[in-house]
Structure formats: C-alpha cells, structure tokens
Coordinates of C-alpha atoms and ligand atoms in Angstrom, one line a residue:
X1 CA -9.7 20.5 -15.8
X2 CA -6.2 22.0 -15.6
X3 CA -5.2 24.0 -18.7
X4 CA -1.8 22.1 -18.6
X5 CA -3.7 19.2 -20.2
X6 CA -6.2 20.8 -22.5
X7 CA -4.8 19.4 -25.7
X8 CA -4.4 15.9 -24.3
X9 CA -6.6 13.0 -25.5
X10 CA -6.8 9.8 -23.7
X11 CA -8.6 6.5 -24.3
X12 CA -8.3 3.5 -22.0
X13 CA -8.6 -0.3 -22.6
X14 CA -9.0 -2.0 -19.3
X15 CA -8.6 -5.7 -19.1
X16 CA -10.2 -7.3 -16.2
X17 CA -9.9 -11.0 -15.2
X18 CA -13.2 -12.5 -14.2
X19 CA -11.5 -13.9 -11.0
X20 CA -14.8 -15.0 -9.5
X21 CA -15.4 -17.6 -12.3
X22 CA -14.3 -21.1 -11.3
X23 CA -12.9 -22.3 -14.7
X24 CA -11.0 -20.8 -17.5
X25 CA -12.8 -19.4 -20.7
X26 CA -12.5 -22.4 -23.0
X27 CA -11.4 -25.3 -20.8
X28 CA -12.2 -26.8 -17.3
X29 CA -8.7 -25.8 -15.8
X30 CA -9.1 -24.0 -12.4
X31 CA -9.3 -20.2 -12.7
X32 CA -7.4 -19.6 -9.4
X33 CA -3.8 -20.1 -10.5
X34 CA -2.3 -17.6 -7.9
X35 CA 0.3 -19.0 -5.7
X36 CA 0.5 -22.3 -7.6
X37 CA 3.5 -23.9 -9.2
X38 CA 4.1 -22.5 -12.7
X39 CA 2.5 -24.6 -15.5
X40 CA 0.4 -26.9 -13.3
X41 CA -3.1 -25.4 -14.1
X42 CA -3.0 -26.5 -17.8
X43 CA -4.5 -28.8 -20.3
X44 CA -4.2 -29.4 -24.1
X45 CA -6.7 -26.6 -24.7
X46 CA -5.1 -23.7 -22.7
X47 CA -1.6 -25.0 -23.8
X48 CA -2.9 -24.7 -27.5
X49 CA -1.8 -28.3 -28.4
X50 CA -2.8 -29.3 -32.0
X51 CA -6.2 -31.1 -32.2
X52 CA -7.6 -29.6 -28.9
X53 CA -10.9 -27.9 -29.2
X54 CA -12.2 -24.9 -27.1
X55 CA -15.7 -25.2 -25.3
X56 CA -16.9 -21.9 -24.1
X57 CA -17.8 -21.3 -20.3
X58 CA -21.3 -20.0 -20.4
X59 CA -20.9 -18.5 -16.9
X60 CA -18.5 -16.0 -18.6
X61 CA -21.5 -14.7 -20.6
X62 CA -23.5 -14.2 -17.5
X63 CA -20.7 -12.2 -15.9
X64 CA -20.2 -10.1 -19.1
X65 CA -24.0 -9.5 -19.2
X66 CA -24.0 -8.3 -15.5
X67 CA -21.3 -5.9 -16.3
X68 CA -22.8 -4.6 -19.5
X69 CA -26.1 -4.0 -17.8
X70 CA -24.2 -2.1 -14.9
X71 CA -22.6 0.1 -17.5
X72 CA -25.6 0.7 -19.6
X73 CA -24.0 -1.0 -22.6
X74 CA -26.2 -2.5 -25.3
X75 CA -25.7 -6.3 -25.5
X76 CA -25.5 -7.8 -29.0
X77 CA -27.8 -10.6 -29.6
X78 CA -25.4 -12.5 -31.8
X79 CA -21.6 -12.5 -31.9
X80 CA -18.7 -14.6 -32.9
X81 CA -15.2 -15.1 -31.5
X82 CA -12.3 -14.1 -33.7
X83 CA -8.7 -15.2 -33.9
X84 CA -6.1 -12.5 -33.3
X85 CA -3.0 -13.8 -34.8
X86 CA 0.4 -12.9 -33.5
X87 CA 3.7 -14.7 -32.7
X88 CA 4.9 -14.4 -29.1
X89 CA 5.5 -17.0 -26.5
X90 CA 2.7 -15.9 -24.3
X91 CA 0.2 -17.5 -26.6
X92 CA 1.5 -20.9 -27.8
X93 CA -1.1 -21.5 -30.5
X94 CA 0.0 -18.2 -32.2
X95 CA -3.4 -16.6 -31.9
X96 CA -5.6 -15.3 -29.1
X97 CA -9.2 -16.1 -29.1
X98 CA -10.7 -12.6 -28.8
X99 CA -13.7 -10.6 -30.3
X100 CA -13.5 -8.2 -33.1
X101 CA -16.1 -5.5 -34.0
X102 CA -15.3 -5.2 -37.7
X103 CA -15.4 -7.6 -40.7
X104 CA -18.8 -8.6 -39.7
X105 CA -17.9 -9.4 -36.1
X106 CA -19.3 -7.7 -33.1
X107 CA -18.3 -6.9 -29.6
X108 CA -20.2 -8.5 -26.7
X109 CA -21.8 -5.2 -26.0
X110 CA -21.5 -1.6 -27.4
X111 CA -21.7 1.7 -25.8
X112 CA -22.4 2.5 -22.1
X113 CA -20.9 5.2 -20.0
X114 CA -19.1 5.9 -16.6
X115 CA -19.9 9.1 -14.7
X116 CA -17.2 10.7 -12.8
X117 CA -17.1 13.7 -10.5
X118 CA -14.0 16.0 -10.7
X119 CA -13.8 19.3 -9.1
X120 CA -17.5 19.1 -8.3
X121 CA -18.3 18.7 -11.8
X122 CA -20.1 15.6 -13.1
X123 CA -18.7 14.3 -16.5
X124 CA -20.1 11.4 -18.5
X125 CA -17.4 9.3 -20.2
X126 CA -18.6 7.3 -23.1
X127 CA -17.5 3.7 -23.5
X128 CA -17.0 2.2 -26.9
X129 CA -17.4 -1.6 -26.3
X130 CA -17.0 -4.5 -24.0
X131 CA -15.6 -7.8 -25.2
X132 CA -14.5 -11.2 -23.9
X133 CA -11.1 -12.8 -24.6
X134 CA -8.6 -15.2 -23.2
X135 CA -5.8 -14.1 -21.1
X136 CA -2.3 -14.9 -22.5
X137 CA 0.3 -16.7 -20.3
X138 CA 2.4 -14.8 -17.8
X139 CA 6.0 -13.8 -18.9
X140 CA 8.4 -13.4 -16.1
X141 CA 11.5 -11.2 -16.8
X142 CA 14.5 -10.7 -14.5
X143 CA 14.3 -7.1 -13.5
X144 CA 13.3 -4.8 -16.3
X145 CA 11.9 -6.1 -19.6
X146 CA 14.3 -4.2 -21.6
X147 CA 17.4 -5.7 -20.0
X148 CA 16.3 -9.1 -18.7
X149 CA 18.7 -11.8 -20.1
X150 CA 15.8 -14.3 -20.1
X151 CA 12.1 -14.7 -20.2
X152 CA 10.2 -17.4 -18.3
X153 CA 6.7 -18.4 -19.3
X154 CA 3.8 -19.7 -17.0
X155 CA 0.8 -21.0 -18.8
X156 CA -1.4 -21.1 -15.5
X157 CA -2.8 -17.8 -16.6
X158 CA -3.3 -18.7 -20.2
X159 CA -7.0 -19.1 -21.0
X160 CA -8.3 -17.2 -18.0
X161 CA -11.4 -15.1 -19.0
X162 CA -10.6 -11.4 -19.6
X163 CA -13.4 -8.8 -20.1
X164 CA -12.0 -5.7 -22.0
X165 CA -13.7 -2.4 -21.5
X166 CA -12.7 0.1 -24.2
X167 CA -13.5 3.8 -23.6
X168 CA -13.9 6.3 -26.5
X169 CA -10.9 8.6 -26.6
X170 CA -12.8 11.1 -24.3
X171 CA -10.5 11.6 -21.4
X172 CA -8.6 15.0 -21.1
X173 CA -6.2 14.5 -18.2
X174 CA -4.7 11.8 -15.9
X175 CA -6.9 12.9 -13.2
X176 CA -10.0 12.1 -15.3
X177 CA -8.5 8.7 -16.1
X178 CA -7.9 8.1 -12.4
X179 CA -11.6 8.9 -11.6
X180 CA -12.8 6.7 -14.4
X181 CA -10.8 3.8 -13.0
X182 CA -12.1 4.4 -9.5
X183 CA -15.7 4.3 -10.6
X184 CA -15.1 1.4 -12.9
X185 CA -13.6 -0.6 -10.1
X186 CA -16.5 0.1 -7.8
X187 CA -19.0 -1.0 -10.4
X188 CA -17.0 -4.3 -11.0
X189 CA -16.9 -4.9 -7.3
X190 CA -20.7 -4.4 -7.1
X191 CA -21.4 -6.9 -9.9
X192 CA -19.3 -9.5 -8.1
X193 CA -17.5 -10.6 -11.2
X194 CA -14.0 -10.0 -10.0
X195 CA -11.8 -9.1 -7.2
X196 CA -9.6 -6.3 -8.4
X197 CA -7.5 -6.4 -5.3
X198 CA -5.8 -9.6 -6.4
X199 CA -2.5 -9.0 -8.1
X200 CA -2.6 -8.9 -11.8
X201 CA -6.4 -9.1 -12.0
X202 CA -6.4 -5.9 -14.0
X203 CA -4.2 -4.4 -16.7
X204 CA -4.6 -1.1 -18.6
X205 CA -3.5 -0.1 -22.1
X206 CA -3.6 3.6 -22.6
X207 CA -3.9 5.5 -25.9
X208 CA -2.4 9.0 -25.5
X209 CA -2.0 11.8 -27.9
X210 CA -1.5 15.5 -28.1
X211 CA -4.2 17.0 -30.5
X212 CA -3.0 16.9 -34.0
X213 CA -0.2 14.4 -33.4
X214 CA 0.4 10.6 -33.7
X215 CA -0.6 8.7 -30.6
X216 CA 1.2 6.2 -28.6
X217 CA -0.2 3.2 -26.9
X218 CA 1.2 2.4 -23.4
X219 CA 0.8 -1.3 -22.7
X220 CA 0.5 -3.4 -19.6
X221 CA 0.1 -0.9 -16.8
X222 CA -0.4 -3.5 -14.2
X223 CA -2.4 -1.7 -11.6
X224 CA -5.0 1.1 -11.6
X225 CA -2.7 3.0 -9.3
X226 CA 0.0 3.2 -11.8
X227 CA -2.1 4.6 -14.6
X228 CA -2.1 8.2 -13.5
X229 CA 1.6 8.1 -13.1
X230 CA 2.3 6.4 -16.5
X231 CA 0.0 8.9 -18.2
X232 CA 1.7 11.9 -16.6
X233 CA 5.0 10.6 -17.6
X234 CA 4.0 9.8 -21.2
X235 CA 2.2 13.2 -21.8
X236 CA 5.4 15.0 -20.5
X237 CA 7.6 12.9 -22.9
X238 CA 5.5 13.7 -25.8
X239 CA 5.3 17.4 -24.9
X240 CA 9.1 17.5 -24.5
X241 CA 9.6 16.1 -28.0
X242 CA 7.2 18.5 -29.6
X243 CA 9.0 21.3 -27.8
X244 CA 12.3 20.4 -29.3
X245 CA 10.6 20.4 -32.7
X246 CA 10.6 16.6 -33.2
X247 CA 7.5 14.8 -34.6
X248 CA 5.9 12.0 -32.7
X249 CA 5.5 8.5 -34.2
X250 CA 2.7 6.0 -33.7
X251 CA 4.2 3.4 -31.4
X252 CA 3.7 0.9 -28.8
X253 CA 5.4 1.6 -25.4
X254 CA 5.8 -0.4 -22.2
X255 CA 5.2 1.0 -18.8
X256 CA 8.2 0.1 -16.7
X257 CA 6.9 0.2 -13.2
X258 CA 10.3 -0.3 -11.6
X259 CA 12.0 2.6 -13.4
X260 CA 8.6 4.5 -13.7
X261 CA 9.2 5.4 -17.3
X262 CA 7.6 4.3 -20.7
X263 CA 10.0 2.6 -23.1
X264 CA 9.5 2.1 -26.9
X265 CA 9.3 -1.6 -27.7
X266 CA 8.3 -1.6 -31.3
X267 CA 6.5 0.7 -33.8
X268 CA 2.8 0.1 -33.5
X269 CA 1.4 -2.9 -35.2
X270 CA -1.7 -2.0 -37.4
X271 CA -4.8 -4.0 -37.1
X272 CA -4.2 -5.8 -40.4
X273 CA -1.0 -7.2 -38.9
X274 CA -3.3 -9.4 -36.7
X275 CA -5.1 -11.0 -39.6
X276 CA -8.3 -11.1 -37.6
X277 CA -10.7 -13.9 -38.9
X278 CA -13.6 -15.8 -37.3
X279 CA -12.7 -18.6 -35.0
X280 CA -14.0 -21.7 -36.7
X281 CA -13.7 -23.9 -33.7
X282 CA -16.5 -22.2 -31.9
X283 CA -20.2 -21.6 -33.2
X284 CA -21.8 -18.1 -33.4
X285 CA -23.4 -17.3 -30.0
X286 CA -26.9 -16.0 -29.3
X287 CA -27.8 -14.0 -26.2
X288 CA -31.6 -14.3 -25.7
X289 CA -33.6 -11.3 -24.3
X290 CA -35.1 -13.9 -21.6
X291 CA -31.4 -14.5 -20.4
X292 CA -30.7 -10.8 -20.1
X293 CA -34.0 -10.2 -18.2
X294 CA -33.1 -13.0 -15.8
X295 CA -29.8 -11.6 -15.0
X296 CA -31.1 -8.0 -14.6
X297 CA -33.5 -9.2 -12.1
X298 CA -30.7 -10.8 -10.1
X299 CA -28.4 -7.9 -10.4
X300 CA -27.5 -6.5 -7.0
X301 CA -28.0 -2.7 -6.1
X302 CA -25.6 -0.6 -8.0
X303 CA -23.6 2.3 -6.6
X304 CA -25.8 5.0 -8.1
X305 CA -28.9 3.6 -6.5
X306 CA -27.2 2.9 -3.2
X307 CA -25.9 6.4 -3.0
X308 CA -29.6 7.7 -3.4
X309 CA -30.8 5.3 -0.7
X310 CA -28.0 6.2 1.7
X311 CA -29.1 9.8 1.4
X312 CA -32.8 8.9 2.0
X313 CA -32.3 6.3 4.8
X314 CA -29.5 7.8 6.8
X315 CA -29.7 11.4 5.9
X316 CA -26.3 11.6 4.6
X317 CA -25.1 14.2 2.2
X318 CA -24.5 13.2 -1.3
X319 CA -20.7 13.8 -0.7
X320 CA -20.7 11.4 2.3
X321 CA -22.8 8.8 0.6
X322 CA -20.6 8.8 -2.4
X323 CA -17.6 8.2 -0.2
X324 CA -19.0 5.3 1.6
X325 CA -20.7 3.7 -1.4
X326 CA -17.5 3.8 -3.6
X327 CA -16.0 0.7 -1.8
X328 CA -18.8 -2.0 -1.4
X329 CA -17.1 -3.4 1.7
X330 CA -17.1 -0.1 3.5
X331 CA -20.7 0.4 2.6
X332 CA -21.7 -3.0 3.7
X333 CA -19.6 -2.4 7.0
X334 CA -21.5 0.9 7.5
X335 CA -25.0 -0.7 7.0
X336 CA -24.0 -3.6 9.3
X337 CA -23.1 -1.1 12.0
X338 CA -26.0 1.4 11.8
X339 CA -28.6 -1.2 11.3
X340 CA -27.6 -3.0 14.5
X341 CA -28.9 -0.2 16.7
X342 CA -32.5 0.7 16.3
X343 CA -32.3 3.9 18.3
X344 CA -29.9 5.6 15.7
X345 CA -30.8 9.2 14.8
X346 CA -29.4 11.4 12.1
X347 CA -26.5 12.6 14.1
X348 CA -25.4 9.0 14.9
X349 CA -25.6 8.0 11.2
X350 CA -23.2 10.9 10.6
X351 CA -20.8 10.0 13.4
X352 CA -20.6 6.4 12.1
X353 CA -19.8 7.8 8.6
X354 CA -17.2 10.2 10.0
X355 CA -15.4 7.4 11.7
X356 CA -15.3 5.2 8.6
X357 CA -14.1 8.0 6.2
X358 CA -11.8 9.4 8.9
X359 CA -9.8 7.4 11.2
X360 CA -10.7 4.0 9.8
X361 CA -10.0 4.9 6.3
X362 CA -6.7 6.7 7.1
X363 CA -5.6 3.5 8.9
X364 CA -6.6 1.4 5.9
X365 CA -4.7 3.6 3.4
X366 CA -1.7 3.7 5.6
X367 CA -1.6 0.0 5.9
X368 CA -2.7 -0.5 2.4
X369 CA -5.5 -2.9 3.3
X370 CA -9.2 -3.2 2.7
X371 CA -11.7 -3.3 5.5
X372 CA -12.4 -7.0 5.0
X373 CA -8.8 -7.8 5.6
X374 CA -9.0 -6.4 9.1
X375 CA -10.4 -7.8 12.3
X376 CA -12.7 -4.8 12.9
X377 CA -16.4 -5.7 13.2
X378 CA -19.2 -3.2 12.7
X379 CA -20.6 -3.8 16.2
X380 CA -17.2 -2.9 17.7
X381 CA -17.2 0.4 16.0
X382 CA -20.7 1.0 17.1
X383 CA -19.8 0.3 20.7
X384 CA -16.8 2.6 20.5
X385 CA -19.1 5.4 19.2
X386 CA -21.6 4.7 21.9
X387 CA -19.0 4.9 24.6
X388 CA -18.0 8.4 23.4
X389 CA -21.7 9.4 23.3
X390 CA -22.2 8.1 26.9
X391 CA -19.2 10.0 28.1
X392 CA -17.2 6.9 29.1
X393 CA -14.3 7.8 26.9
X394 CA -13.3 10.9 24.9
X395 CA -13.1 11.1 21.2
X396 CA -9.4 11.6 21.5
X397 CA -9.0 8.5 23.6
X398 CA -11.2 6.5 21.2
X399 CA -9.0 7.5 18.4
X400 CA -6.0 6.1 20.2
X401 CA -7.8 2.6 20.3
X402 CA -8.2 2.4 16.5
X403 CA -4.9 0.6 15.8
X404 CA -5.4 -2.1 18.4
X405 CA -9.0 -2.7 17.3
X406 CA -8.1 -2.9 13.6
X407 CA -5.5 -5.6 14.7
X408 CA -8.2 -7.7 16.4
X409 CA -8.0 -6.7 20.2
X410 CA -11.5 -6.6 21.7
X411 CA -12.6 -3.1 22.6
X412 CA -13.4 -4.4 26.3
X413 CA -9.8 -5.6 26.6
X414 CA -8.2 -2.3 25.4
X415 CA -10.5 -0.4 27.9
X416 CA -9.6 -2.7 30.7
X417 CA -5.8 -2.3 30.0
X418 CA -6.2 1.5 29.6
X419 CA -8.2 1.4 33.0
X420 CA -5.2 0.0 35.0
X421 CA -3.1 3.0 34.0
X422 CA -6.0 5.3 34.6
X423 CA -5.7 8.1 37.2
X424 CA -8.9 8.1 39.4
X425 CA -7.4 9.8 42.4
X426 CA -9.7 12.8 42.9
X427 CA -7.0 15.1 44.3
X428 CA -4.9 14.6 41.2
X429 CA -7.9 15.1 39.0
X430 CA -9.1 18.3 40.7
X431 CA -5.6 19.9 40.6
X432 CA -5.3 19.3 36.9
X433 CA -8.7 20.5 36.1
X434 CA -8.1 23.6 38.1
X435 CA -4.9 24.2 36.2
X436 CA -6.6 23.6 32.8
X437 CA -9.6 25.9 33.7
X438 CA -7.4 28.9 34.7
X439 CA -5.2 28.5 31.5
X440 CA -8.2 28.2 29.2
X441 CA -10.7 30.9 30.4
X442 CA -11.8 31.6 26.7
X443 CA -12.9 28.0 26.4
X444 CA -14.7 28.1 29.7
X445 CA -16.5 31.4 28.3
X446 CA -17.2 29.5 25.2
X447 CA -18.8 26.6 27.1
X448 CA -21.5 28.9 28.5
X449 CA -22.9 29.3 24.9
X450 CA -21.7 26.0 23.5
X451 CA -21.9 22.9 25.5
X452 CA -19.8 21.1 23.0
X453 CA -16.7 23.0 24.3
X454 CA -16.7 20.6 27.3
X455 CA -15.0 18.1 25.0
X456 CA -12.1 20.5 24.3
X457 CA -11.5 21.1 28.1
X458 CA -11.5 17.3 28.7
X459 CA -9.1 17.1 25.8
X460 CA -6.8 19.5 27.5
X461 CA -6.7 17.6 30.8
X462 CA -6.0 14.5 28.9
X463 CA -3.2 16.1 27.0
X464 CA -1.5 17.0 30.3
X465 CA -1.7 13.4 31.5
X466 CA -1.2 11.5 28.2
X467 CA -4.9 10.5 28.3
X468 CA -4.6 8.7 31.6
X469 CA -7.2 10.6 33.6
X470 CA -10.5 8.7 34.3
X471 CA -12.7 10.6 31.7
X472 CA -16.0 10.4 33.5
X473 CA -14.5 11.7 36.8
X474 CA -12.8 14.5 34.8
X475 CA -16.0 15.4 33.1
X476 CA -17.9 15.7 36.3
X477 CA -15.2 17.6 38.1
X478 CA -15.0 20.2 35.2
X479 CA -18.8 20.7 35.3
X480 CA -18.7 21.0 39.2
X481 CA -15.9 23.7 39.0
X482 CA -17.6 25.7 36.3
X483 CA -21.0 25.6 38.3
X484 CA -19.2 26.8 41.4
X485 CA -17.5 29.5 39.3
X486 CA -20.9 30.7 38.1
X487 CA -22.5 30.8 41.6
Ligands
ZN1 ZN1 -6.9 -25.8 -19.6

C-alpha cells in the first residue's frame, strides 16, 4: 500500500442489475430494455400507478442466493422489503422498494468477503451485506447534470432488479478498490446472474474519508473503470481542502464522467430523511435451508476452485492460473483449446496460456472487446501454436496473423495469402542466411549450447525480408550452413 493513502478509508456500495433475469423484480415487464424506445417496457406496477400491487419475482431470490453463497455471506432465513421514501422523478411512486437492516429489518444476506491480491499480498476485504431492491428510472441529461437545461425520464429501467453489495469501510487506496471490483466482477460472471459488460449494468457509490474527518459519498459512478479515477480525484480534493485549513462536510457528490470531477449536489441526507418503513404490499419472505442447499448443488465451479484445478490439471503457476480464470470467457476458451488436443504436455499448456495472456489479451484490450465478441475459436489458436511447434511458421509470423484471425479470417486462408508473397527461391534464401549468420556470430555460438537460438536466427532473416522467406526452407538452410561451418 502506498503511504500516500495511509489515512484514507473507502467503502463501496455496488449496484448490479440482474440482467440475466427475464422480468423485472415486481412485475412481468421484460428485463431487457436496452435499445428499446423509452417508456415502452412499462406497466402500472413499475410506473407506480395508484392501486397497483407488486408481486415478487422468485427467480431474483435464487440469483441473490447464488451470489451470497459465492461470496460466503450468511443468508437470512426471513426478511422484509422496506419502503425508502424520497421525492425525485426517477421513482414515480415517491418511494423505492428496498431492504433495510435496521428497525427490525434484515438484509438478504450478511457478511462475506472478497479476497484481493495487491503487490503480491493477499488481503481479505469484509462485506457488510447484500440486499435486493428495484432500479429507479433512467434520467437523461443534456451534457453535464449540473448545467443541463432539462431532464428526460425513461421508466423502462424502473423496477429492474438490483442487487446491492455493501463492503465494510475497509479499503485504503483506489488500487484496492480497483482490485476488489475486479474480483467481484469475476465472481458475478461465474454465478451467471448478470452480464456486467452491458452498459449501465453496474453502478458504484463510494464513501470516502480521510481518518478523523467527515466523509463524502460519491454517487453513480457508472462503470467499474471509472471508480479508481473518481476515488483518486475525490481523495485529492479532500486533502487539498484540509491543507488549506478548511474542514470537510458530510455531503453527497456526483461523479461527472465527462469533466472527470466530483461535484457537490446536496448536503448528505441522513437515514431518517428516508422514513424507512416495512412495505405492507408484500409479505415477509422465508428462505428455506432446502432451497439454499439445492442452489448450492447447482452452483458452477467458482474462480478460487478453478484456479486450483488449473494449477493441478495443466501445471500452470498460480499467477498464470489467476490471470486465465479472472475472466470466465478466457478460461473457457483456454479449456476449449487445450482439451481438444490429447497429446498436450506441460510446455503446450503453458504456450496456450502465454498466447492468451499475451497477444490475444493485448488485442482485446486495445479493441476494448471480450473474447466472446470476436471470431477467434479455440481450435484456431491451437492450430496456430501447432504450426509454430512444427516449424511451419515462426512465432513472429504467427503474431502478425493475430489481427486477421480475431476478425474472423480462417488461418488456412491467411497462410495461403502469405504463401503467395513468400520467397521460396533457394538462391535468395541462401544469400540472406549467409548474410545473417556472418552478422550474428554470437547467436551462432549461442546456438551450439542452446538450440532455441535458432528461432532468433530465423527471426533475423525474416526481419530482412519483412517476413517473406519460406520459414521451413530458411530453417533447413540455417541448419545446413551451421553444420557445414562446424565440419
Ligand atoms: Zn412493469
């Protein structure tokens, strides 16, 4: 942990939409509102019309149970929903149906933890609770919220199920918060309850304070990526005020992701302002042990177990296994590839991993895509790696194929195209090999002890010809020349 942040305290409230549910939390309107005309996925319940009554979506309890089990939280056997009263156009009935863990109320589940690794140190970050609530409507501003001349409201989102994961105030730096969210995202992905790559499927409120001073709550950070940035900005703001001898006030601030600053919207409401009371339109709910056991049985393999299995089955280091497993789609791709070839040995498992965490991940990051959005199939990557192993292409040439492969061109087609430009004339190859060997006597010496140095020599030949030499012929020519030199 950097000493820059040693007096910082951060707690996060993460709201995740259960996007994999079919319907909203209290009505039968469709959950998938993205890309639809505003205010078309609505009914009297999610519009909050007088006389309408909510009916709970039981599948939401199943999803919440999955997540609670995955996070090691204790599921409460009975709970009620509460009304959180407030006046704002995003909730037309003037209250949000939520949960409350005071006044006799209980959260859906209490406790749990998320383990992160930062600078090679494992840290357990304690959770406070998990609860279910309905999503408010979406407000659309023109430009920045602070200067927009109007606000539009779209009730399609109103009533979509949110699960809120509240951490204890246990994080001490923006980096810890970033790692916490990374692990949480991974766990959510494995439980199959939500697709967090969908826009607006997660929102974060962050409580930030400097030890001994009032805290501010930064609301509506609309993506996990923005959290670290927002936290850094807010910590700096608070520290600058303290440096100038000013005192901090408890307030709610808004993260403006266009200007990348937090802005004060109002001084913080206190809990009493929400006049929480039990939602009388819904009965108390009971979660039976039998129900929990059933779900536990069906719970897929979670990241921690998968990391252990990857180490055991494929001989990967803990570090490599963690990188692959973090994104379930990458881990599935890996297993799809390595399982398709029975003859794989430990070096092959490692090669496949290196390609995924190296060139493939770089391409995905650069293009801001996840592997399932690309056309690359596990068996294509397997073939590419095999061709390198068989000496049909060099590693360097293989790398130059990545972009086309990701965009869906078949490997055979890329190789055919490359073959047309290929130089197979033995006179040209011999003359280039002769040149390269005389210029790189140190590598030739190295080759006598380390056969892998051959790759470097092939690479040098390719460099001179923009990769156009026939790799197999080049390889043979180099070996012949070196053999002749020796004798
Ligand atoms: Zn509805």
